[in-house]
Coordinates of C-alpha atoms in Angstrom, one line a residue:
Chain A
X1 CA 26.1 -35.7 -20.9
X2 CA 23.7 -37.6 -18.3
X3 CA 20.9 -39.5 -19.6
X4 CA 18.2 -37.0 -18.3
X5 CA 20.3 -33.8 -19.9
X6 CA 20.0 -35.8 -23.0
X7 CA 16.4 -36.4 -22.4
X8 CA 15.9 -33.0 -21.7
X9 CA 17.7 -31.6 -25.2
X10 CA 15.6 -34.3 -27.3
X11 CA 12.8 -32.9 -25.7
X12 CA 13.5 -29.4 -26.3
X13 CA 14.3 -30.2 -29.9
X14 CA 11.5 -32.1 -30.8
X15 CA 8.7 -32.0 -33.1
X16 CA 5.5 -32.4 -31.0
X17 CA 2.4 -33.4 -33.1
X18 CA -0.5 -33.8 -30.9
X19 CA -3.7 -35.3 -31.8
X20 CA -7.1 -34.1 -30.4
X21 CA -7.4 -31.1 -29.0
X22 CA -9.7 -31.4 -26.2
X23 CA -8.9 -30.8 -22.5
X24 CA -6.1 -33.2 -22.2
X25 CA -5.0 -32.3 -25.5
X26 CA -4.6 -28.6 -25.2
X27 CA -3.8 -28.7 -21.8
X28 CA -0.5 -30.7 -22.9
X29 CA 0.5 -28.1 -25.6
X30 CA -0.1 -25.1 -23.3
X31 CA 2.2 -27.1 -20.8
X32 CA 5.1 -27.5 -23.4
X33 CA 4.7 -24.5 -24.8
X34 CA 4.8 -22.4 -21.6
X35 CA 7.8 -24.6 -20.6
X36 CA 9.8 -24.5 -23.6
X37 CA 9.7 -27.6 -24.5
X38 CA 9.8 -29.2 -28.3
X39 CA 10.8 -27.1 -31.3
X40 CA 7.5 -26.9 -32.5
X41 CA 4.3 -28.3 -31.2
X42 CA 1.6 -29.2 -33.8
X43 CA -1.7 -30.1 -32.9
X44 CA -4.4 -32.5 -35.2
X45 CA -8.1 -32.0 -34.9
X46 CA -11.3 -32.9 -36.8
X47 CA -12.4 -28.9 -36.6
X48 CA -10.9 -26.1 -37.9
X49 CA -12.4 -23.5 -35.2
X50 CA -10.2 -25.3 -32.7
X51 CA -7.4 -25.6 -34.3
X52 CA -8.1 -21.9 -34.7
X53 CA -8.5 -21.4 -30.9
X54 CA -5.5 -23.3 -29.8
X55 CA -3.3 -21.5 -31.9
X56 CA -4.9 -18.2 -30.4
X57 CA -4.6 -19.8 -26.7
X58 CA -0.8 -20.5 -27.4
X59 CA -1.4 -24.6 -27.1
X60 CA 0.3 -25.3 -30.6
X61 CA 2.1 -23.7 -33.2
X62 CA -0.2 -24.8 -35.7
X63 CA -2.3 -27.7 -36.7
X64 CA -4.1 -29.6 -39.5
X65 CA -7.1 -31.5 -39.7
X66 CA -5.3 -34.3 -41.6
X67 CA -3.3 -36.9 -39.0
X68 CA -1.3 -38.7 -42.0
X69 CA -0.2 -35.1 -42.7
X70 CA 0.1 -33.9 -38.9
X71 CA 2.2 -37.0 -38.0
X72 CA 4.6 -36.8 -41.0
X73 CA 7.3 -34.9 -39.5
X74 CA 6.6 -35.4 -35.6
X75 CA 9.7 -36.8 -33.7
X76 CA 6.9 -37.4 -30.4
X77 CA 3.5 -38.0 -31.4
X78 CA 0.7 -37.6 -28.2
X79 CA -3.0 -39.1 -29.1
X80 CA -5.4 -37.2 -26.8
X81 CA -8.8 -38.4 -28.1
X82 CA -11.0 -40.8 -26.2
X83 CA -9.4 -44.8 -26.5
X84 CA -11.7 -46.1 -29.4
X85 CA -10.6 -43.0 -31.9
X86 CA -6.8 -43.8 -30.7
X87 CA -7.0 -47.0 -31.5
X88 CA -8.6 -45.8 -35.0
X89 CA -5.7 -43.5 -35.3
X90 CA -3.2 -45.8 -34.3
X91 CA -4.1 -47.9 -37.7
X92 CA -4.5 -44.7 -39.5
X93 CA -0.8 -43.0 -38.6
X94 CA 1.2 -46.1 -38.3
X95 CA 2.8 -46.2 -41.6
X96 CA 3.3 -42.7 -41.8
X97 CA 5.8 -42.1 -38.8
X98 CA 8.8 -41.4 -39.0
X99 CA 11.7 -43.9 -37.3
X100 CA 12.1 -43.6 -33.7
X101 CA 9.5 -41.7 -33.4
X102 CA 7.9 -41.6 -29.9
X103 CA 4.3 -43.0 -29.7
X104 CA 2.1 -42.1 -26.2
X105 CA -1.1 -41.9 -25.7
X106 CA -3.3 -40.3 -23.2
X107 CA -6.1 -42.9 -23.1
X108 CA -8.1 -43.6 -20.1
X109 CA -8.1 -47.6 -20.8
X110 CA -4.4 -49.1 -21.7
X111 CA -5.0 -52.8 -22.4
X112 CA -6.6 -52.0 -26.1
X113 CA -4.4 -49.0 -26.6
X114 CA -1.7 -51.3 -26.3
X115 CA -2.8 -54.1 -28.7
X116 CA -3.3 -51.2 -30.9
X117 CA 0.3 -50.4 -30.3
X118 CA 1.8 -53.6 -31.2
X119 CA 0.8 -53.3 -34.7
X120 CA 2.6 -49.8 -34.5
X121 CA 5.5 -50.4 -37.6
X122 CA 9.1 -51.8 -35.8
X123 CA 10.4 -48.1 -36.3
X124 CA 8.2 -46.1 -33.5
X125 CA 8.6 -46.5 -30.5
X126 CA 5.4 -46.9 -28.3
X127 CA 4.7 -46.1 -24.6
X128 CA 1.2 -46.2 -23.3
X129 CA 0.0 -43.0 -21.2
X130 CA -2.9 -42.2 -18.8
X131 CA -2.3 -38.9 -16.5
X132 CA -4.6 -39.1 -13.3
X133 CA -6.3 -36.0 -14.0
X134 CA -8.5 -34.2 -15.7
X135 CA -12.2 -31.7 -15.3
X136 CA -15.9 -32.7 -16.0
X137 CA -15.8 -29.4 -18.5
X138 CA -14.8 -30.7 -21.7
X139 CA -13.1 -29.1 -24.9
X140 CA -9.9 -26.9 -25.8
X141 CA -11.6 -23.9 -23.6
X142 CA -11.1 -25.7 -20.7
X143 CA -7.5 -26.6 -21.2
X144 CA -4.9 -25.0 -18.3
X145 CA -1.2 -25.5 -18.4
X146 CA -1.3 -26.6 -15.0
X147 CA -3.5 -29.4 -15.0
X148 CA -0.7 -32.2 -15.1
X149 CA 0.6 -30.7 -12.0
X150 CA 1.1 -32.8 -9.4
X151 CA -0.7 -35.7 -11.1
X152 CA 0.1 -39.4 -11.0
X153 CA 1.1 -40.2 -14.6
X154 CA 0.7 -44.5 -15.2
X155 CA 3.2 -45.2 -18.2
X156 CA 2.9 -48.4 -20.0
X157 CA 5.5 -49.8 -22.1
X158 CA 5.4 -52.9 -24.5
X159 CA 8.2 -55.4 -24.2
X160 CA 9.5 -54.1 -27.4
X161 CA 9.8 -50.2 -26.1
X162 CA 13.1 -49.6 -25.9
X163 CA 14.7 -47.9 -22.2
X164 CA 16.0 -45.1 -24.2
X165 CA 12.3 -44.4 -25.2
X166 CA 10.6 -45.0 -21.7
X167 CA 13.1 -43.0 -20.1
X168 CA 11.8 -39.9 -23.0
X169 CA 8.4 -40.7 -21.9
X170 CA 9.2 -40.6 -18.1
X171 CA 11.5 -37.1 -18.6
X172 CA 8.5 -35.9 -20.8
X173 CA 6.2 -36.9 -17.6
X174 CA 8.2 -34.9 -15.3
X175 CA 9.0 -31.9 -17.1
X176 CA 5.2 -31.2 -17.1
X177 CA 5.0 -31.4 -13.9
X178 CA 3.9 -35.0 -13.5
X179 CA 4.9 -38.3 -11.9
X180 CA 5.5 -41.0 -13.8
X181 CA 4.5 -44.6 -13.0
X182 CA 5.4 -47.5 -14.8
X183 CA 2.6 -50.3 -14.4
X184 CA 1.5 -53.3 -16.5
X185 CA -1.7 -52.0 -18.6
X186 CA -3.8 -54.8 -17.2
X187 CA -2.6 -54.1 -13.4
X188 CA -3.9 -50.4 -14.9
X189 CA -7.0 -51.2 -16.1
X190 CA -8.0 -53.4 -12.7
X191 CA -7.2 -49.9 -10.6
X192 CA -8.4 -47.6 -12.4
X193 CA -11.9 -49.4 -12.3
X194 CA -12.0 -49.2 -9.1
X195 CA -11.0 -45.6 -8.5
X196 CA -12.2 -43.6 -11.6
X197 CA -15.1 -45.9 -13.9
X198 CA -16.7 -47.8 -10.7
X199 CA -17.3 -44.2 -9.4
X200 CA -18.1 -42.5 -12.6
X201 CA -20.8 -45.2 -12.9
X202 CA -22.2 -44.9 -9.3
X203 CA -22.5 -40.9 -10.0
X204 CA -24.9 -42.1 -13.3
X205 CA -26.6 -44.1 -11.2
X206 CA -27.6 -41.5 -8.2
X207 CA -28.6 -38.7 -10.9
X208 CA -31.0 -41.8 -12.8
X209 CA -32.3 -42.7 -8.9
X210 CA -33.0 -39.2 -8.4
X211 CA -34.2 -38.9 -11.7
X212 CA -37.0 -41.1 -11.0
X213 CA -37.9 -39.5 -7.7
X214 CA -38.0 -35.6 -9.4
X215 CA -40.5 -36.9 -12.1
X216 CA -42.7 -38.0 -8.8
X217 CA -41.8 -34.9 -6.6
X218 CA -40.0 -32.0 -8.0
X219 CA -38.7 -30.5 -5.1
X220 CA -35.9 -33.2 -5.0
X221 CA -33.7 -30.9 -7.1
X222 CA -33.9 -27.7 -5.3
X223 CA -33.2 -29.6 -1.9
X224 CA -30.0 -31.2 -3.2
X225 CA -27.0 -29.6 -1.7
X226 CA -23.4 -29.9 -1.9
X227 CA -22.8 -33.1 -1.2
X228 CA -25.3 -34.9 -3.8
X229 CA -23.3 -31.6 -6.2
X230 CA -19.6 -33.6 -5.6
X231 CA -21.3 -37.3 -5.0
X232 CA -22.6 -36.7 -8.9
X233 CA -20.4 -34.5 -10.2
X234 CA -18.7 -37.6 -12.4
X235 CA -21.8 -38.1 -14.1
X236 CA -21.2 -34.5 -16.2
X237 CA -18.2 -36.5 -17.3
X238 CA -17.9 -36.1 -21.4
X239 CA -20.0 -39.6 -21.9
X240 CA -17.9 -40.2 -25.7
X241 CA -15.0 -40.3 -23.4
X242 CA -16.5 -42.1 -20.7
X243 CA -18.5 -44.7 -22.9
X244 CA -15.5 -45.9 -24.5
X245 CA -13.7 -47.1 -21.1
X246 CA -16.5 -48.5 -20.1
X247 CA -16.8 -50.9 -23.8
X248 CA -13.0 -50.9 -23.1
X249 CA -12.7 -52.4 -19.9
X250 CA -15.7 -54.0 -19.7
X251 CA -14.1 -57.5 -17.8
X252 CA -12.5 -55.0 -14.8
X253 CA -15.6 -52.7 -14.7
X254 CA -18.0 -55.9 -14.3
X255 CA -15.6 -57.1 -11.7
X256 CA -15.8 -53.9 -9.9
X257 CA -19.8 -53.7 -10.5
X258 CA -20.3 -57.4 -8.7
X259 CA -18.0 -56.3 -6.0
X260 CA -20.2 -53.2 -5.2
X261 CA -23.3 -55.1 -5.8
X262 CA -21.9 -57.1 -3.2
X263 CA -21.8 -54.4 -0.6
X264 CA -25.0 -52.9 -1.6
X265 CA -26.9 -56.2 -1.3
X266 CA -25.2 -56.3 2.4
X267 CA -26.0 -52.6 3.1
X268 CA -29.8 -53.1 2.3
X269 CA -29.9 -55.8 4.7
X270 CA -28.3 -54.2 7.7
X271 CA -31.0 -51.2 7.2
X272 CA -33.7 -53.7 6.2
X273 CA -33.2 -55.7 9.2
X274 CA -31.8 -53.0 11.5
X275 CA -28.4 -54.3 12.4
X276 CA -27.2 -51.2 14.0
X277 CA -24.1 -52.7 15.3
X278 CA -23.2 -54.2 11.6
X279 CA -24.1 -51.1 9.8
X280 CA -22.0 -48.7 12.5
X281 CA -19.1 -50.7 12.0
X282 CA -19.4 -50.7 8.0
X283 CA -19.5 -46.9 8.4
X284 CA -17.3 -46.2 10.6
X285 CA -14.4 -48.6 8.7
X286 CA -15.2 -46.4 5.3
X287 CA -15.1 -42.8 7.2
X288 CA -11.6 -45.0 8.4
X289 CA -10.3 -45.9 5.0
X290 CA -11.1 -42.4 3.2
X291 CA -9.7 -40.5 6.5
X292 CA -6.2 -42.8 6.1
X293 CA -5.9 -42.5 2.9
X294 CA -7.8 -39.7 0.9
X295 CA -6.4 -36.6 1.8
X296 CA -9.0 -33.2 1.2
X297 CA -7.8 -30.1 -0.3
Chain B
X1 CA -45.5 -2.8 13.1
X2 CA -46.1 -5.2 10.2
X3 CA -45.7 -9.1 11.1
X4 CA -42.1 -9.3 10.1
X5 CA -40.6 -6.1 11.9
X6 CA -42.5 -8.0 14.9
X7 CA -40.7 -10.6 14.3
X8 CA -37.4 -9.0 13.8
X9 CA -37.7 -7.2 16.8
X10 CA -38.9 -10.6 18.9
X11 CA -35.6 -12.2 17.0
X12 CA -33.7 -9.1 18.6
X13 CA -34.9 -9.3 21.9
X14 CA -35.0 -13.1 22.4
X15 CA -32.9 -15.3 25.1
X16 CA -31.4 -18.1 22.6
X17 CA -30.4 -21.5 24.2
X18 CA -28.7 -23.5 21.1
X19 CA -28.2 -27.7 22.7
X20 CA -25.2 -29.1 21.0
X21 CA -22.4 -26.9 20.1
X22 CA -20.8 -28.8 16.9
X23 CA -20.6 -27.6 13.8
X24 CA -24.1 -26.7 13.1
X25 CA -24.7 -25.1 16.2
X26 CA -21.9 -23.5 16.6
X27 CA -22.4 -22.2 13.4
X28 CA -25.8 -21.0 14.3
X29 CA -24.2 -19.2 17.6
X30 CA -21.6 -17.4 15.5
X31 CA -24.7 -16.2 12.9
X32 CA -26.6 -14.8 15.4
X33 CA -24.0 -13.2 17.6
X34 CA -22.2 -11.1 14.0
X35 CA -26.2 -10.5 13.2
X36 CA -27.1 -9.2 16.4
X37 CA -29.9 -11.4 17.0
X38 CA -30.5 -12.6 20.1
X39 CA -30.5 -10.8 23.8
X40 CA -28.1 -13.1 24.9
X41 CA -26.8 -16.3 22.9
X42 CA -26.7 -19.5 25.5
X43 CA -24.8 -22.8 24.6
X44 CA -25.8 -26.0 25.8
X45 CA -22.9 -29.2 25.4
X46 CA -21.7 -32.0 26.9
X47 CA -18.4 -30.8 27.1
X48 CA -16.8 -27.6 28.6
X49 CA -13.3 -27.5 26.4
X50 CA -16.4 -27.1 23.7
X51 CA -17.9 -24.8 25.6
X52 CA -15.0 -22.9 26.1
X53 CA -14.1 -22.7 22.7
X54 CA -17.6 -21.5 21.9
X55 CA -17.0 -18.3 24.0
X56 CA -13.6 -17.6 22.7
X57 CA -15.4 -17.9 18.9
X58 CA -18.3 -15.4 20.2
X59 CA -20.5 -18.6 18.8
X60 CA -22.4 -17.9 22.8
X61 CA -22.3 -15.3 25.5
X62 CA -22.1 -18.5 27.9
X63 CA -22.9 -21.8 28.4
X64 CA -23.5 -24.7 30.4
X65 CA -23.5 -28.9 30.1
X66 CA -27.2 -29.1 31.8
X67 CA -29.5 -29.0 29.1
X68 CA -32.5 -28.5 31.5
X69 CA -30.7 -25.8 33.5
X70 CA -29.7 -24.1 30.1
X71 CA -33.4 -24.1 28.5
X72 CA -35.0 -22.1 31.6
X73 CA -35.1 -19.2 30.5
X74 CA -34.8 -19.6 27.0
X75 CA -37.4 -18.0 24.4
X76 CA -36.0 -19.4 21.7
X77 CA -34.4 -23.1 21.7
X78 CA -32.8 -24.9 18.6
X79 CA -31.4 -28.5 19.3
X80 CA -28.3 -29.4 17.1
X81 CA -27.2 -32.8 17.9
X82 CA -27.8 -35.7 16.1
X83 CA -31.2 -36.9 15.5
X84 CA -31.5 -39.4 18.6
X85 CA -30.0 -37.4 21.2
X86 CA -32.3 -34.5 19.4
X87 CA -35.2 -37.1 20.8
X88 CA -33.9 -37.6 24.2
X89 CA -33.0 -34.2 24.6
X90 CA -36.5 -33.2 23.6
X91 CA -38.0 -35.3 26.8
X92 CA -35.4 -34.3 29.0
X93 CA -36.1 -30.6 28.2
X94 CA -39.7 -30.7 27.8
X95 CA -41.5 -30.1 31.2
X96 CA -38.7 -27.1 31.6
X97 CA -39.3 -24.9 28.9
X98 CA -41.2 -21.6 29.7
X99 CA -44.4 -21.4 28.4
X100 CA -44.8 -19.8 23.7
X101 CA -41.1 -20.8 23.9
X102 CA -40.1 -21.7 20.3
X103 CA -38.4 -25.4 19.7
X104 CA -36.5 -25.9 16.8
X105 CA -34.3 -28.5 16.1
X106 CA -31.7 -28.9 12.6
X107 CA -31.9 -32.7 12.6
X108 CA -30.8 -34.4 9.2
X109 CA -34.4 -36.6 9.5
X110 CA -37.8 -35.4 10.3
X111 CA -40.4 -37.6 11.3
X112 CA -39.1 -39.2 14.1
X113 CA -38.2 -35.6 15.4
X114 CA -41.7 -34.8 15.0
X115 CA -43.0 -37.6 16.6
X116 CA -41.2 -36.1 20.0
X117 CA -41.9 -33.1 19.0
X118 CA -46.0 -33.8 19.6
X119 CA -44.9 -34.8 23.2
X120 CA -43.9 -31.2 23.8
X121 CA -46.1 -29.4 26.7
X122 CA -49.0 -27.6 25.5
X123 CA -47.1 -24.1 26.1
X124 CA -44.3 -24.9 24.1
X125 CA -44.0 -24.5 20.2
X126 CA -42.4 -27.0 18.3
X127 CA -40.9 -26.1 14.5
X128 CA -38.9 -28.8 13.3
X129 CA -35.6 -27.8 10.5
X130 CA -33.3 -28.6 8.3
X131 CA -30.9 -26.5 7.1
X132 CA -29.6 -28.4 3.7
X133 CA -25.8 -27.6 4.2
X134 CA -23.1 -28.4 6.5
X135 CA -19.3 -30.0 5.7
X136 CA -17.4 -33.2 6.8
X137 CA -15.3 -31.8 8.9
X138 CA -17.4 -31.9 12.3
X139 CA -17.2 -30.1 15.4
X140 CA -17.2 -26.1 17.0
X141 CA -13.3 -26.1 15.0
X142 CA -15.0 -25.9 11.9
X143 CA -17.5 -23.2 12.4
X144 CA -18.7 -20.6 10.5
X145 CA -20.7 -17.7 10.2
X146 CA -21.9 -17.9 6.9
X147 CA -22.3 -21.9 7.1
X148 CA -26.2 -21.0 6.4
X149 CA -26.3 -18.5 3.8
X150 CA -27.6 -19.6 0.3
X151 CA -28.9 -23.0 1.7
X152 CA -32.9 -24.0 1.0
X153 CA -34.1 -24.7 5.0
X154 CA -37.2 -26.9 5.0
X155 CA -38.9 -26.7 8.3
X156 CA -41.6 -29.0 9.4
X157 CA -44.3 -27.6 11.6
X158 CA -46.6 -29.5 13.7
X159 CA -50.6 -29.2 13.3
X160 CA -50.6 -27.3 16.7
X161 CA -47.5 -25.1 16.3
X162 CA -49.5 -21.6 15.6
X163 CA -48.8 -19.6 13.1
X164 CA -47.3 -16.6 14.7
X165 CA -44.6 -19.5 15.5
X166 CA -43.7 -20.5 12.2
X167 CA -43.7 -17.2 10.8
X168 CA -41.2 -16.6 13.2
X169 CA -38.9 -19.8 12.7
X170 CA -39.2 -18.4 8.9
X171 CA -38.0 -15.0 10.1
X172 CA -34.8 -16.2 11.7
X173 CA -33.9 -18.6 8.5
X174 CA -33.9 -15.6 6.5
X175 CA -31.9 -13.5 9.2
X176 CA -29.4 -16.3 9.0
X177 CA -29.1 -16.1 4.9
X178 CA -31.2 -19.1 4.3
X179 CA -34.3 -19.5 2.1
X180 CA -37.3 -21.4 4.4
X181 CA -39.3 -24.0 3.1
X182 CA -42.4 -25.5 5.0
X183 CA -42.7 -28.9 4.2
X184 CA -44.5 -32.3 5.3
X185 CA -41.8 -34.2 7.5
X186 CA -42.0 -37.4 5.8
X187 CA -42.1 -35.2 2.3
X188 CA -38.8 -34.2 3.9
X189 CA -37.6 -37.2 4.8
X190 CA -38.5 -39.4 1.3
X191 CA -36.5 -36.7 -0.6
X192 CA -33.4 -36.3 1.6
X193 CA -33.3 -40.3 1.6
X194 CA -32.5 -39.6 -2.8
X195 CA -30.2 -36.6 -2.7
X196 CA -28.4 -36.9 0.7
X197 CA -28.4 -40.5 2.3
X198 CA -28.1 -42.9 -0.5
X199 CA -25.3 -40.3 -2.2
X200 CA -23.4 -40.8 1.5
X201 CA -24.4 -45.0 1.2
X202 CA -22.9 -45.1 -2.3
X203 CA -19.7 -43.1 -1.0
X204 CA -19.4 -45.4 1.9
X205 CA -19.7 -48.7 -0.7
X206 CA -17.2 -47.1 -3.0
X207 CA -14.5 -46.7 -0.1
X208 CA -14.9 -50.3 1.2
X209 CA -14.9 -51.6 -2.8
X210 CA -11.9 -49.8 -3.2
X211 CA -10.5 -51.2 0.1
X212 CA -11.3 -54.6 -0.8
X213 CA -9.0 -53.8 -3.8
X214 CA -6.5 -52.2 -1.7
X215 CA -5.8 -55.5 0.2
X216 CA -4.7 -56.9 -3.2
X217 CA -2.8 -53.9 -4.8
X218 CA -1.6 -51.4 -2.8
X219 CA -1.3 -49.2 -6.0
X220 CA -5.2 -48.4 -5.7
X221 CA -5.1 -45.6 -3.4
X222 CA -2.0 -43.7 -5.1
X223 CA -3.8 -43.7 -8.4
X224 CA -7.2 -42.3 -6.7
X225 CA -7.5 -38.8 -8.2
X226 CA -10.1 -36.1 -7.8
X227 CA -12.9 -37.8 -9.5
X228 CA -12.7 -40.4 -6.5
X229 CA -12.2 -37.8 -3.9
X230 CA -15.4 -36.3 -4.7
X231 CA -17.1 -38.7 -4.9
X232 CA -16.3 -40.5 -1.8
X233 CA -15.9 -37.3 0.4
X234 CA -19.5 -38.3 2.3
X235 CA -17.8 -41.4 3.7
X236 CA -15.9 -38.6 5.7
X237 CA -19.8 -37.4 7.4
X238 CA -19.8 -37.8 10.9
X239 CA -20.6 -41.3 11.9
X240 CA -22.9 -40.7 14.6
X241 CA -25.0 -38.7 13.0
X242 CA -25.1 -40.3 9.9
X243 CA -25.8 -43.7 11.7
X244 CA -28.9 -41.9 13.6
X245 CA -30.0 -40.6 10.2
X246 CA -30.2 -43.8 8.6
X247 CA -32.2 -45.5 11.8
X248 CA -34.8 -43.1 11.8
X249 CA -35.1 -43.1 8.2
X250 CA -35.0 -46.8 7.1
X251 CA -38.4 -47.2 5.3
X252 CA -37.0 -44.3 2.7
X253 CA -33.5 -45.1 2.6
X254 CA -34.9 -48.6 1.9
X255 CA -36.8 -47.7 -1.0
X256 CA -34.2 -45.2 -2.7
X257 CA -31.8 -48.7 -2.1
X258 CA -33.8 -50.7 -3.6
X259 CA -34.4 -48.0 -6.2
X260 CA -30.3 -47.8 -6.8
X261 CA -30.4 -51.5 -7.0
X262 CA -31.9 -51.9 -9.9
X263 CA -30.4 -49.3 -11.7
X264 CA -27.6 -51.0 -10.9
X265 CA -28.3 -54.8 -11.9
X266 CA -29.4 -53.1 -15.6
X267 CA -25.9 -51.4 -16.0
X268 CA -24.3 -54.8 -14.9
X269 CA -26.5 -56.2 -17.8
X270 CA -25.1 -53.8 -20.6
X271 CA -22.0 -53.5 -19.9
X272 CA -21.8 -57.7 -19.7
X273 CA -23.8 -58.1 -22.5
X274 CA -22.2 -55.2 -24.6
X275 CA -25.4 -53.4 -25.2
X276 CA -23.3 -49.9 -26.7
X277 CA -26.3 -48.4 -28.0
X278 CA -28.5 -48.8 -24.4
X279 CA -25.3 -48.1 -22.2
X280 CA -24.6 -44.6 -24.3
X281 CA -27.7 -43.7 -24.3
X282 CA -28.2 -44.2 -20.1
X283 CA -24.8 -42.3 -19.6
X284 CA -26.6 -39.5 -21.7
X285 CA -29.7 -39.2 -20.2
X286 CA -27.6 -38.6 -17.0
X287 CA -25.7 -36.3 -18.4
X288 CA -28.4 -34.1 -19.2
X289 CA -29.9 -34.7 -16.0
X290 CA -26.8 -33.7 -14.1
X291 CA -26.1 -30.7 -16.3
X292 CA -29.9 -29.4 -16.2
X293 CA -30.4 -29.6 -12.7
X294 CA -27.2 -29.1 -10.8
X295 CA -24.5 -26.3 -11.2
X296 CA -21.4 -26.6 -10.5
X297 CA -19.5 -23.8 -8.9

């Protein structure tokens, strides 16, 4: 048997346990479920009512509020929570897993995760996670068996992960319709606050700017139009979620933060002083850059 | 006949001459010819394969690339360039309109078109607009009919434009599916500097922070997902036009810059001083602004 046919049996013969329930969460069980994959899929949430709804929507098999308990026969355990309860968990669970078991997570930030990990007991085997996808509509209501589709899928290993268990982690990836990426969780953390926190935060800030004008003039709101709807639309981003990446990564986002205070500093002086030549070419080498490389649906 | 059937049957009955055949007006052209409105539809561009494929769309019965040939006999004239042709066009144009003809124009920025707008011979009745939607993909390719429909239209009438005039700018809004809203031009121009230029400055700085990174790790661009497409998909606006916009509107873009700026030097300061409480509570208050105020489709 190839390595992948014997990636894909363990998988189909697994014992899922996923924890949290949320998008991410019950997107992944409806994913496995509707593919066949693990030999049950259990799910671990702090409510009952949603444990209740994700065994209605078909997500898990069943569930318990209790993660010691959740985790105790899991052959593949997923945490789907946002990165300061996974670290929590991490501490929490650790003891109780079984050996070999398979350890991801599916946490926005990976450098914390992963220093969580290490402390992980010799047995498990963990492998950092952080699917390049998601919704600004939170909660198990909005999960979709689709959503990992066609998603880039960073994996992050410690040195003491063993191939066998990346190579789970990377089948696992695929077979939900993903593509796996291995990447340092540093290198991670740099690009993804760049491309996912740095814009999150400039959404907050436009809605705050705006903010202040509506209190002066109320007509602001009615007049904004589709494109202040997508330039903002990160800002309706679940802010549990999004407030632990930022106290997570705080060294990459403030790197990211100077950099665009950089530009902004620049762009006020071009209109300031009215450099027309300057600010032309500024805009024309972003419409550049997003036409090259950003493609529109 | 009340006031509006007057006006529907004026609308009916008019010669239309729309000056610049891109995506607005040639969105405009198609409006009026599936409505009905119009006599005839003329088009007005610099280029015949535009032209051309103007007349093949049914966007114009005909057109020409003389703007002062094409206004002659026009009743009804609505310039659709961007903002500083809009204000050459307006002087090229003006001692050849026929005398009660209404001028619109659907410039992004007001005051300056207004300004021109005053130079307008006596006879000639000058409503400035604005209809508050359009796409990033320019040009008469991307056309449509119902480009209009469901967008808020602030118009910006002059002290002499009668009121017979406006009423009748406010007529064709509505026959085009838009909702009319008369408005002071710099009013107009303060609150589309908050919810329409900075949004497309903060996309443009995002793209060239991004790029910046980019030159370092080539991994950047792969990893953007949909939260950065969104967000940066103003950075795709037409250059031109967005370049006149922010020229003519530099006192307003200046202050919703300066605005953003410090906004932005306080979120530098929590996140590098680890203020949780203060950061949390900023992402929630924009939350709740986003989610109050804008709805997502």
């Amino acid at each position: 048997m190839s390595e992948q046919e014997d990636n894909f049996s363990r998988l189909r013969d697994a014992n899922f346990t996923i924890i949290g329930l949320g998008l991410m969460g019950g997107s992944l069980g409806l994913a496995l479920k509707q593919r066949g994959i693990g030999r049950r899929v259990w799910g671990v949430n702090r409510r009952e009512t949603v444990i209740d709804r994700a065994v209605e929507l078909g997500a898990i098999d069943g569930g318990t509020t209790d993660a010691v308990a959740g985790v105790a026969d899991a052959d593949i355990v997923v945490l789907a929570t946002p990165v300061r309860t996974i670290i929590d968990l991490l501490q929490q669970i650790g003891p109780h897993l079984k050996a070999g078991c398979l350890v991801m997570d599916l946490g926005s930030t990976k450098s914390d995760v992963m220093k969580a990990m290490m402390c992980l007991p010799a047995g498990a085997e963990p492998v950092g996670g952080h699917p390049m996808c998601g919704k600004e509509v939170a909660g198990i209501w909005a999960a979709e068996a689709s959503l990992y589709e066609g998603a880039i899928f960073p994996l992050t290993p410690l040195e003491r992960t063993s191939p066998a268990a990346l190579a789970l982690a990377e089948t696992l990836v695929e077979r939900i319709g993903a593509t796996p990426v291995v990447i340092d969780a540093r290198r991670h953390d740099r690009l993804v606050a760049a491309i996912s926190h740095l814009p999150y935060l400039t959404a907050v800030m436009l809605v705050s700017a705006a903010a202040e004008v509506a209190a002066e003039d109320a007509l602001v709101w009615p007049l904004a139009a589709s494109g202040f709807r997508d330039t903002s639309r990160l800002a309706a981003s679940d802010v549990t979620m999004m407030h632990d990446i930022l106290v997570t990564n705080r060294e990459h986002i403030g790197e990211m933060l100077q950099r665009y205070c950089r530009h902004l500093d620049r762009l006020i002086a071009l209109v300031e002083n009215g450099q027309e030549d300057e600010l032309r070419e500024t805009l024309g080498q972003a419409w550049q850059d997003r036409y090259s490389v950003i493609s529109d649906q």
